[in-house]
mmCIF file of C-alpha atoms in Angstrom:
data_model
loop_
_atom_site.group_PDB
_atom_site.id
_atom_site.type_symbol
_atom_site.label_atom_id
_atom_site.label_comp_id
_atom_site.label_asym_id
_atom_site.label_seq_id
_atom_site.Cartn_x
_atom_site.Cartn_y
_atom_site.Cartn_z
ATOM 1 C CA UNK A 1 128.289 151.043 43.915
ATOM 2 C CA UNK A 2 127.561 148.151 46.356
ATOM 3 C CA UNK A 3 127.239 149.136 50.167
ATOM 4 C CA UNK A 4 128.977 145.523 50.526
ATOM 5 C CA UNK A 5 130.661 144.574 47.320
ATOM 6 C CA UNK A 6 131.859 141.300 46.296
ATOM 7 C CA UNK A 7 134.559 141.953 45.008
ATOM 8 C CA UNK A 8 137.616 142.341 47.430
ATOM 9 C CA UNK A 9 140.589 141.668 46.173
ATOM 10 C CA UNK A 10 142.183 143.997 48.587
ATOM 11 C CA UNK A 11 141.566 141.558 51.071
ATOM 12 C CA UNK A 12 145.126 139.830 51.039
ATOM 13 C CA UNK A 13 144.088 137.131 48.199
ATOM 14 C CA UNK A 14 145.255 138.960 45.179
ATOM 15 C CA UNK A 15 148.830 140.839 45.607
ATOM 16 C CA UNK A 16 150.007 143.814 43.900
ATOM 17 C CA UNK A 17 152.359 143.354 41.289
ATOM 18 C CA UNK A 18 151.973 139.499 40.892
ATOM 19 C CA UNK A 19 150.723 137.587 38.220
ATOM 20 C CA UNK A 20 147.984 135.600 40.369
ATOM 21 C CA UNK A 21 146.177 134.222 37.650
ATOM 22 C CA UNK A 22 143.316 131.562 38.987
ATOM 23 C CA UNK A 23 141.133 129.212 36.626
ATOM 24 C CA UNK A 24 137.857 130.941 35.457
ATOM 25 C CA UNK A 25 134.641 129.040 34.925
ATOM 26 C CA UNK A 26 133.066 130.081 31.368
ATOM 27 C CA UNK A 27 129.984 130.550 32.539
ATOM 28 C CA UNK A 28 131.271 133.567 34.665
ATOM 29 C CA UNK A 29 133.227 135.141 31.873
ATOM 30 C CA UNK A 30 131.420 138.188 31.717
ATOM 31 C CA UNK A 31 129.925 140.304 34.636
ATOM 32 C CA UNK A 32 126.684 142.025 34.397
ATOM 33 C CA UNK A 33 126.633 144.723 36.898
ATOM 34 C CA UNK A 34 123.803 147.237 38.383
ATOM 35 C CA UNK A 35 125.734 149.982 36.778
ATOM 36 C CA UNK A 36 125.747 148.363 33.193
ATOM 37 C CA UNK A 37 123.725 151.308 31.719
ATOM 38 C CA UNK A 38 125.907 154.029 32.959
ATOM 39 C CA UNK A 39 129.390 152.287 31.700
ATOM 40 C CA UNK A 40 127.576 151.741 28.609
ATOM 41 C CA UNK A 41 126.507 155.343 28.235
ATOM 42 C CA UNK A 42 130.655 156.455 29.199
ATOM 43 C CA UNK A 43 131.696 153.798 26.287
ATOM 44 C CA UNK A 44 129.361 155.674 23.831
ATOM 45 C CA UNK A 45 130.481 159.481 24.623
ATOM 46 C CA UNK A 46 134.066 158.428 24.326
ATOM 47 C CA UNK A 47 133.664 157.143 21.345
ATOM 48 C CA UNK A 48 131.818 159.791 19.988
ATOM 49 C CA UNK A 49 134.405 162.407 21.484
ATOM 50 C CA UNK A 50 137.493 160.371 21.606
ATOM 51 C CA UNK A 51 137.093 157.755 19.520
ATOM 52 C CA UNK A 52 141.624 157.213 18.060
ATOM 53 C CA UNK A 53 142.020 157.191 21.726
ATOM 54 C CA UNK A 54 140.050 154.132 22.820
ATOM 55 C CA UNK A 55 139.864 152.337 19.643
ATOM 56 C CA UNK A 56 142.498 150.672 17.612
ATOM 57 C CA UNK A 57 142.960 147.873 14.965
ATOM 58 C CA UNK A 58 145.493 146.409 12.702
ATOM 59 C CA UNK A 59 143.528 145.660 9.498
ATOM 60 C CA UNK A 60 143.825 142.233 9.338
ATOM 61 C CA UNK A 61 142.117 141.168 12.605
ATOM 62 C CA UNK A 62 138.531 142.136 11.767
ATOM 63 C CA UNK A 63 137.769 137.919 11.596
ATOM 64 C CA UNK A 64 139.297 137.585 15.174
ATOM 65 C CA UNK A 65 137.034 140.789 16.096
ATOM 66 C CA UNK A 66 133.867 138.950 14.639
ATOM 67 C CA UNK A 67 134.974 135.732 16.820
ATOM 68 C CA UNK A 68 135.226 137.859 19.964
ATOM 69 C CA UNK A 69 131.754 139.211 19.464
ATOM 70 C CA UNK A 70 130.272 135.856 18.291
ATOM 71 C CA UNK A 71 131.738 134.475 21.583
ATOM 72 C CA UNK A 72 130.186 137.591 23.544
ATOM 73 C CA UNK A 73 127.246 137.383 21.824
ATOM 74 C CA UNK A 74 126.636 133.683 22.629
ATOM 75 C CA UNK A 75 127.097 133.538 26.150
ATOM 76 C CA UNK A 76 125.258 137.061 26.803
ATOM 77 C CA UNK A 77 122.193 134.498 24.978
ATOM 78 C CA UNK A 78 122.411 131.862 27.384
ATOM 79 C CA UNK A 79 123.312 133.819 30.585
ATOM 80 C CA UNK A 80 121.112 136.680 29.948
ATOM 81 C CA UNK A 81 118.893 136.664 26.928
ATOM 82 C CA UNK A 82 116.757 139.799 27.277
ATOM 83 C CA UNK A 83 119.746 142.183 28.429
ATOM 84 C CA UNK A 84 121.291 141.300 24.807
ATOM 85 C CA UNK A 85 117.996 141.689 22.857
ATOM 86 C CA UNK A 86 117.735 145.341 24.278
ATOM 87 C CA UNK A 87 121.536 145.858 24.393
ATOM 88 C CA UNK A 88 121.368 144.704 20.368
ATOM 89 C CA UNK A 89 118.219 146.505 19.393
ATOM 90 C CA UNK A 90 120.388 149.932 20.784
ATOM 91 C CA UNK A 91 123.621 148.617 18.890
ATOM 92 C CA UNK A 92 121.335 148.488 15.786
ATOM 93 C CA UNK A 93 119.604 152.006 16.142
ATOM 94 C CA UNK A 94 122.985 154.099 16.824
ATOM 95 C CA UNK A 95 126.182 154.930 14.922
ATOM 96 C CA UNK A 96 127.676 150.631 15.558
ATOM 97 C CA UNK A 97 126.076 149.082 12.822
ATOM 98 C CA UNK A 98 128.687 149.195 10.342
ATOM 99 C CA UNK A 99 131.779 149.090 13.406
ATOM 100 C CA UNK A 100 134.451 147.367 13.564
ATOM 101 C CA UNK A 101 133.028 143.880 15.399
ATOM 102 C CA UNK A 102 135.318 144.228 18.122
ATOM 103 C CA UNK A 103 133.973 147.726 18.866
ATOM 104 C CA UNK A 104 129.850 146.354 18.486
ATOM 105 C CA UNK A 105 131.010 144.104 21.238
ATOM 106 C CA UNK A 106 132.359 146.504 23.783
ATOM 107 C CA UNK A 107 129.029 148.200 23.666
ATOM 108 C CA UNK A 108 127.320 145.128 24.611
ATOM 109 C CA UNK A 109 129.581 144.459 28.013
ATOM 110 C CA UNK A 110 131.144 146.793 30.745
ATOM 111 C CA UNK A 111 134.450 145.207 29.908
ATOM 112 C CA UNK A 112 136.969 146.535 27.818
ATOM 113 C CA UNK A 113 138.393 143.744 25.647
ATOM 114 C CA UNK A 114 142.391 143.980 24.170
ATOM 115 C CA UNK A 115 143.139 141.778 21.453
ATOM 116 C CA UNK A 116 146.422 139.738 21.689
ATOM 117 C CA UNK A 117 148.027 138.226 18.718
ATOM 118 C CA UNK A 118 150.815 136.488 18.468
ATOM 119 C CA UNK A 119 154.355 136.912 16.081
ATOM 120 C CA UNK A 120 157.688 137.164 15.861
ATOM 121 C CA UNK A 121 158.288 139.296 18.972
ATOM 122 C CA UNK A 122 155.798 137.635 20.806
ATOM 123 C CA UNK A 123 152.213 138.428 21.785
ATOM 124 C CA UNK A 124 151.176 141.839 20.700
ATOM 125 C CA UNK A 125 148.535 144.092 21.277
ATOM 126 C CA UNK A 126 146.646 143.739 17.694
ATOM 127 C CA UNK A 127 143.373 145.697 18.744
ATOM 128 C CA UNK A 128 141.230 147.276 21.426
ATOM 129 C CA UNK A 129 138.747 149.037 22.998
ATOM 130 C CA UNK A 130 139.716 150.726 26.146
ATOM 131 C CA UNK A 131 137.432 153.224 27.298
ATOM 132 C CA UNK A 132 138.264 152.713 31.122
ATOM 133 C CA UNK A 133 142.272 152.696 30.913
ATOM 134 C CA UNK A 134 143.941 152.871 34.633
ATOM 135 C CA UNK A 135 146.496 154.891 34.090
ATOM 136 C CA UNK A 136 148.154 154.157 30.754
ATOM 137 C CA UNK A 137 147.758 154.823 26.660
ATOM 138 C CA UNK A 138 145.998 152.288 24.453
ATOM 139 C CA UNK A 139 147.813 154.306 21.430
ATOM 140 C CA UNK A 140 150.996 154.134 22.789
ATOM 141 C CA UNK A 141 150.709 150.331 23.073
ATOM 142 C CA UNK A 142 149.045 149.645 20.184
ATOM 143 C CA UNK A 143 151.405 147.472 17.970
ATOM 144 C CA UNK A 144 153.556 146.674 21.183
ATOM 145 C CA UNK A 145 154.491 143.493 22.313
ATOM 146 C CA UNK A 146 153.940 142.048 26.434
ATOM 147 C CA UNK A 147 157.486 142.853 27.488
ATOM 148 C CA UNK A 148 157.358 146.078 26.291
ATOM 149 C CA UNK A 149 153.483 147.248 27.178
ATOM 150 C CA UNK A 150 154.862 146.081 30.649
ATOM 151 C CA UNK A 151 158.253 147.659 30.760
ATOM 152 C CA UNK A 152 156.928 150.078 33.182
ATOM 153 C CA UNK A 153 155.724 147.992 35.741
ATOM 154 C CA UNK A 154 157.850 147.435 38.370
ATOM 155 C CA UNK A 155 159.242 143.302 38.147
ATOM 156 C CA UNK A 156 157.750 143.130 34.970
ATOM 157 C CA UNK A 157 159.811 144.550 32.245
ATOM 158 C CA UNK A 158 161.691 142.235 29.399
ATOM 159 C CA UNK A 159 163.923 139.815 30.628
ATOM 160 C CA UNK A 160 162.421 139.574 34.257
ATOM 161 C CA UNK A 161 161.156 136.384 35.271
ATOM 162 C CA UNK A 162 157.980 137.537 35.427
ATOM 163 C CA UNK A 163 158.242 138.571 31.600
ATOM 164 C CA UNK A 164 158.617 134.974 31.401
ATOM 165 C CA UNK A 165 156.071 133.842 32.526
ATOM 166 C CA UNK A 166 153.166 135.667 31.287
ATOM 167 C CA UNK A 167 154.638 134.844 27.807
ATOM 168 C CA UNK A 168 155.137 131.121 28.420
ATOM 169 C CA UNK A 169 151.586 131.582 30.244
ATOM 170 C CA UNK A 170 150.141 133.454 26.828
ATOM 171 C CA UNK A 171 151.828 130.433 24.631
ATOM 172 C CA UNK A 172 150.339 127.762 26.833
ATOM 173 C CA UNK A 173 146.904 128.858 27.031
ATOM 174 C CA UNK A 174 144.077 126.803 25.716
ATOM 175 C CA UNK A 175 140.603 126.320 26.539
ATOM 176 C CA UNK A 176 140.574 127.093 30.307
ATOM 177 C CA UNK A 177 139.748 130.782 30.936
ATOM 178 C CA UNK A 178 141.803 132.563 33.611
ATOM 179 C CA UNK A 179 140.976 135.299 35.830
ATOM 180 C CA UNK A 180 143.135 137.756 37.742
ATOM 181 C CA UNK A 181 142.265 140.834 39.840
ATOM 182 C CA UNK A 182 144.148 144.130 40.042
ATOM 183 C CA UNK A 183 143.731 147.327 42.365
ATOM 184 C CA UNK A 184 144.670 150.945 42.921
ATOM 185 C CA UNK A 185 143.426 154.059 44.698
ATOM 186 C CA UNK A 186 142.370 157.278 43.011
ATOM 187 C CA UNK A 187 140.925 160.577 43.812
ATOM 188 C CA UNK A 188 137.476 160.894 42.229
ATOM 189 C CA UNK A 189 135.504 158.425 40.369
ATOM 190 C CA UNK A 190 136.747 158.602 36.827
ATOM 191 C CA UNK A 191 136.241 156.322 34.891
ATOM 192 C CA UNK A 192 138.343 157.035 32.013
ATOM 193 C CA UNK A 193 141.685 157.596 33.258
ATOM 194 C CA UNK A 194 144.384 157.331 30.577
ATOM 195 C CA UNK A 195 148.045 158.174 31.167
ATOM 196 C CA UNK A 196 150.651 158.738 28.768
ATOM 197 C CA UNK A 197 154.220 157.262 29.349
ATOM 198 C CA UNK A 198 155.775 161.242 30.123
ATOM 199 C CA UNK A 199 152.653 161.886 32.202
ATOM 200 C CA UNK A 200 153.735 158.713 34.289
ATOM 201 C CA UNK A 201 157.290 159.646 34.299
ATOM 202 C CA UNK A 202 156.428 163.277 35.470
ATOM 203 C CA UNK A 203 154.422 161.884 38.395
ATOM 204 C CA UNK A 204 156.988 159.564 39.122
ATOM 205 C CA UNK A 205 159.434 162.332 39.278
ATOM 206 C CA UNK A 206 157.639 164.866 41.025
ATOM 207 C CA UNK A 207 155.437 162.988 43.305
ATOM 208 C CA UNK A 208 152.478 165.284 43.614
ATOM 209 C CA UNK A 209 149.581 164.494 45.866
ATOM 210 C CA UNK A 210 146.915 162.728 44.504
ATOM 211 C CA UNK A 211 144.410 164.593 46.672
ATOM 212 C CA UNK A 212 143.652 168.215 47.589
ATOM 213 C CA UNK A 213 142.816 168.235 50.833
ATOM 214 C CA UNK A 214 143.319 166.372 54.301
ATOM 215 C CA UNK A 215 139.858 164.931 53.685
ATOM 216 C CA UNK A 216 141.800 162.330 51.819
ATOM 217 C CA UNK A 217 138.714 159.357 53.014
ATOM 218 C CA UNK A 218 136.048 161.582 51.180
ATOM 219 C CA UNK A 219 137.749 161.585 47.894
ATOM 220 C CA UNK A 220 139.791 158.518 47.571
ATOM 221 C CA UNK A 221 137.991 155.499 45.841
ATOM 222 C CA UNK A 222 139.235 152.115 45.307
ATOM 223 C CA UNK A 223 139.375 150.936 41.717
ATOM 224 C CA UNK A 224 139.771 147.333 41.060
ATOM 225 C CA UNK A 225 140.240 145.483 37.971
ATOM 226 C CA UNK A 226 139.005 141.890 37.213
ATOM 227 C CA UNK A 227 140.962 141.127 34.434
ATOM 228 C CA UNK A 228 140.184 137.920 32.511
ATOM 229 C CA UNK A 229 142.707 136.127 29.478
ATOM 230 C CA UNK A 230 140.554 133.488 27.131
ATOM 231 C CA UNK A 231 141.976 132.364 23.847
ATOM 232 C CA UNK A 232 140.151 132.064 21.066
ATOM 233 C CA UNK A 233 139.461 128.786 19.228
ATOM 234 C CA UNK A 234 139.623 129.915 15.344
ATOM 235 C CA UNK A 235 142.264 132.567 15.438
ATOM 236 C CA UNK A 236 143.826 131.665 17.832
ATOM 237 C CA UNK A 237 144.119 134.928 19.419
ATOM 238 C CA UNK A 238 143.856 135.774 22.906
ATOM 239 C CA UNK A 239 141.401 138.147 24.525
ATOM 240 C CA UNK A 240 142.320 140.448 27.393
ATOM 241 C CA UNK A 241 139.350 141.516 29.063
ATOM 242 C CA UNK A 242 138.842 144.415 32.123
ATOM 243 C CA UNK A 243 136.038 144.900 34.291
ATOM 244 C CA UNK A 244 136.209 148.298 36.537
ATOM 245 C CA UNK A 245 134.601 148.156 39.649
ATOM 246 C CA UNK A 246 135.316 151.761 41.574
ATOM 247 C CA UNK A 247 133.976 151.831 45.548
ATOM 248 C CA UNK A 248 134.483 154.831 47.843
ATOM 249 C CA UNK A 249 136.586 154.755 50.225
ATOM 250 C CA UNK A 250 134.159 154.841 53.012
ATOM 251 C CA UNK A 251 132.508 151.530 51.563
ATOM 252 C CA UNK A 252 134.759 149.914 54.087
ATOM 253 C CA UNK A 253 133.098 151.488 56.879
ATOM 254 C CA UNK A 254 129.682 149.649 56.231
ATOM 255 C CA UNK A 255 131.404 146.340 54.929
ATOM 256 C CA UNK A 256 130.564 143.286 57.170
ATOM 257 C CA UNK A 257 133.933 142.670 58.068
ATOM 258 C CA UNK A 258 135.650 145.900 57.955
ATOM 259 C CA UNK A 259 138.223 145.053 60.513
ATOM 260 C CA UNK A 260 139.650 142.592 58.645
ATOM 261 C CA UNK A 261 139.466 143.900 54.714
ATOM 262 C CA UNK A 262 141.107 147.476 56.407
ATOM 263 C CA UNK A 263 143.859 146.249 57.870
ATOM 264 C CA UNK A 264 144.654 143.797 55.006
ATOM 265 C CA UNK A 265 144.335 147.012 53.141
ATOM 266 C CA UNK A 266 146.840 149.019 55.137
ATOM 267 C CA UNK A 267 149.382 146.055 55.490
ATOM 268 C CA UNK A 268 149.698 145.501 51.578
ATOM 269 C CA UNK A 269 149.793 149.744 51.238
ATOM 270 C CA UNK A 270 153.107 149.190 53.360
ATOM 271 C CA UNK A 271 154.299 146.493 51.762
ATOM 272 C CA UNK A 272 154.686 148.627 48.345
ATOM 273 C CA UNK A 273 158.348 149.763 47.966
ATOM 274 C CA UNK A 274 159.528 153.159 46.413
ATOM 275 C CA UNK A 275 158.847 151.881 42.960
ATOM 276 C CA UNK A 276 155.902 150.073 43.162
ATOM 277 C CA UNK A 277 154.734 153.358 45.453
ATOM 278 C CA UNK A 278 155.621 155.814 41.601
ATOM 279 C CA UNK A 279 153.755 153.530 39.308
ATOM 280 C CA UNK A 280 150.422 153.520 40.911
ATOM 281 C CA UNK A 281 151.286 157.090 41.677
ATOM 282 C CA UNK A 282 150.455 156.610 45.496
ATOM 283 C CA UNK A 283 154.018 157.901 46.839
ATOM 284 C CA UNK A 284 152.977 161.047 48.632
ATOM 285 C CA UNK A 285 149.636 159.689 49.784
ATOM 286 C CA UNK A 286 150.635 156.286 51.287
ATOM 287 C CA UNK A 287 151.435 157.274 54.816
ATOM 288 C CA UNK A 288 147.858 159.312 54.991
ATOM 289 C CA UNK A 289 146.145 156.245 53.027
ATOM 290 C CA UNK A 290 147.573 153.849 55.849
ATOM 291 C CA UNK A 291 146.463 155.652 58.793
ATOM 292 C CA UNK A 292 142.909 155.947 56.893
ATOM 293 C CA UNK A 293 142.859 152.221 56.792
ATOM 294 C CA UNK A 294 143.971 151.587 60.148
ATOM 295 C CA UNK A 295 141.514 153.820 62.043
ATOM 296 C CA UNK A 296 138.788 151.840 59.893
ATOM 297 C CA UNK A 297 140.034 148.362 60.905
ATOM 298 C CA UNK A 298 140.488 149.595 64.740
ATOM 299 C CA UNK A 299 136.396 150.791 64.525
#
């Protein structure tokens, strides 16, 4: 975790619960991060623990897996050639040999990578590996198509106009990567944190706190998601990848321009209505999370 990270999307220039998508040059597809080794070492005791709940295929999509890691593997050669000779001699010495492509892959970046394919209801999620979910299933979308893997999300269910758009968006896709960022605030620095569709009704319902004591600064951490859509040039398929990045809190307090990344903060924290407020599960916490952000910015 940076002391001044690069990635602030929580600075006002990506909004929750908007689309947001911006053009992505190729050659910054993939991040390589200080804390590759670690995410790699989560991805391989989930899998070894968990494995039905971060994996999942349809049978016919293992030549779209074997594009996706071709792909991976190709620009990990020309970006960083000695991170994927020791990332493939480890592939080679464990349990990944004789994986699933799509799941050789994962182990080779700190994204997790959803494969989209399209039919008859529309783009569907056709296979995955999800080891860092924030807050939802990869089993109970497996199969699904957008409208309904999005039906939660506030603005975003079938027959919204934002529906819409991400499928005419998935349908007109070519070439040109895209890129979009995500955030949310959680207490502790998880990781893997999957939530099932009751356990996200029950929280919606009952509204617990998110954190157990006042000392909400010292626990909360801000998870953000750079999210990436490329579509792939044999199958035709389109790949969803997620990069976690998870910051303390108190990152803010040592960030060159604190003032101004808190209080964009704290404004977009108000901004969230009553809905928006139960899906990211930050209901009873925003009014505490706000003040937090304020007394940074007024440092």
């Amino acid at each position: 975790m940076s002391a001044a990270p690069r990635h602030t999307p929580y600075d006002g220039s990506s909004k929750p619960f908007s689309i947001g998508l911006k053009p992505l040059n190729l050659a910054e597809w993939i991040e390589v991060g200080d804390d590759l080794d670690m995410h790699l070492a989560e991805k391989r005791r989930l899998y070894a623990t968990v494995p039905d709940k971060v994996f999942v295929e349809e049978p016919d999509t293992r030549e779209a897996q074997r594009e996706v890691l071709d792909l991976i593997e190709a620009h990990l050669a020309r970006h960083h050639p000695e991170l994927l000779q020791r990332l493939r001699a480890d592939v080679r010495t464990g349990d990944e040999a004789d994986a699933p492509p799509l799941l050789t892959a994962s182990l080779l970046v700190q994204e997790d990578l959803i494969l989209m394919r399209r039919g008859e209801n529309g783009w569907r999620l056709a296979a995955g590996s999800l080891c860092f979910p924030s807050s939802w299933s990869l089993r109970e979308k497996f199969g699904r198509p957008l409208h309904e893997i999005h039906a939660p999300v506030p603005g975003f269910g079938g027959g919204t106009r934002n529906a819409d758009l991400i499928s005419r968006m998935f349908d007109s896709l070519q070439g040109q990567a895209v890129l979009r960022w995500n955030w949310s605030l959680q207490a502790g620095n998880d990781l893997y944190l999957p939530f099932s569709h009751q356990e996200r009704i029950d929280l919606a319902t009952n509204r617990p706190s998110r954190f157990s004591t006042d000392e909400i600064a010292a626990q909360a951490f801000i998870r953000i998601e750079r999210q990436t859509l490329r579509k792939l040039p044999v199958s035709g398929d389109i790949l969803f990848t997620i990069r976690i990045h998870l910051d303390p809190l108190s990152v803010l307090e040592r960030h060159p321009d604190r003032q101004r990344l808190a209080s964009s903060f704290a404004d977009q924290l108000a901004a969230l209505d009553e809905a928006q407020l139960d899906y990211k599960g930050l209901t009873a916490d925003r009014e505490r999370l706000v003040a937090v952000m304020l007394g940074l910015a007024q440092r």
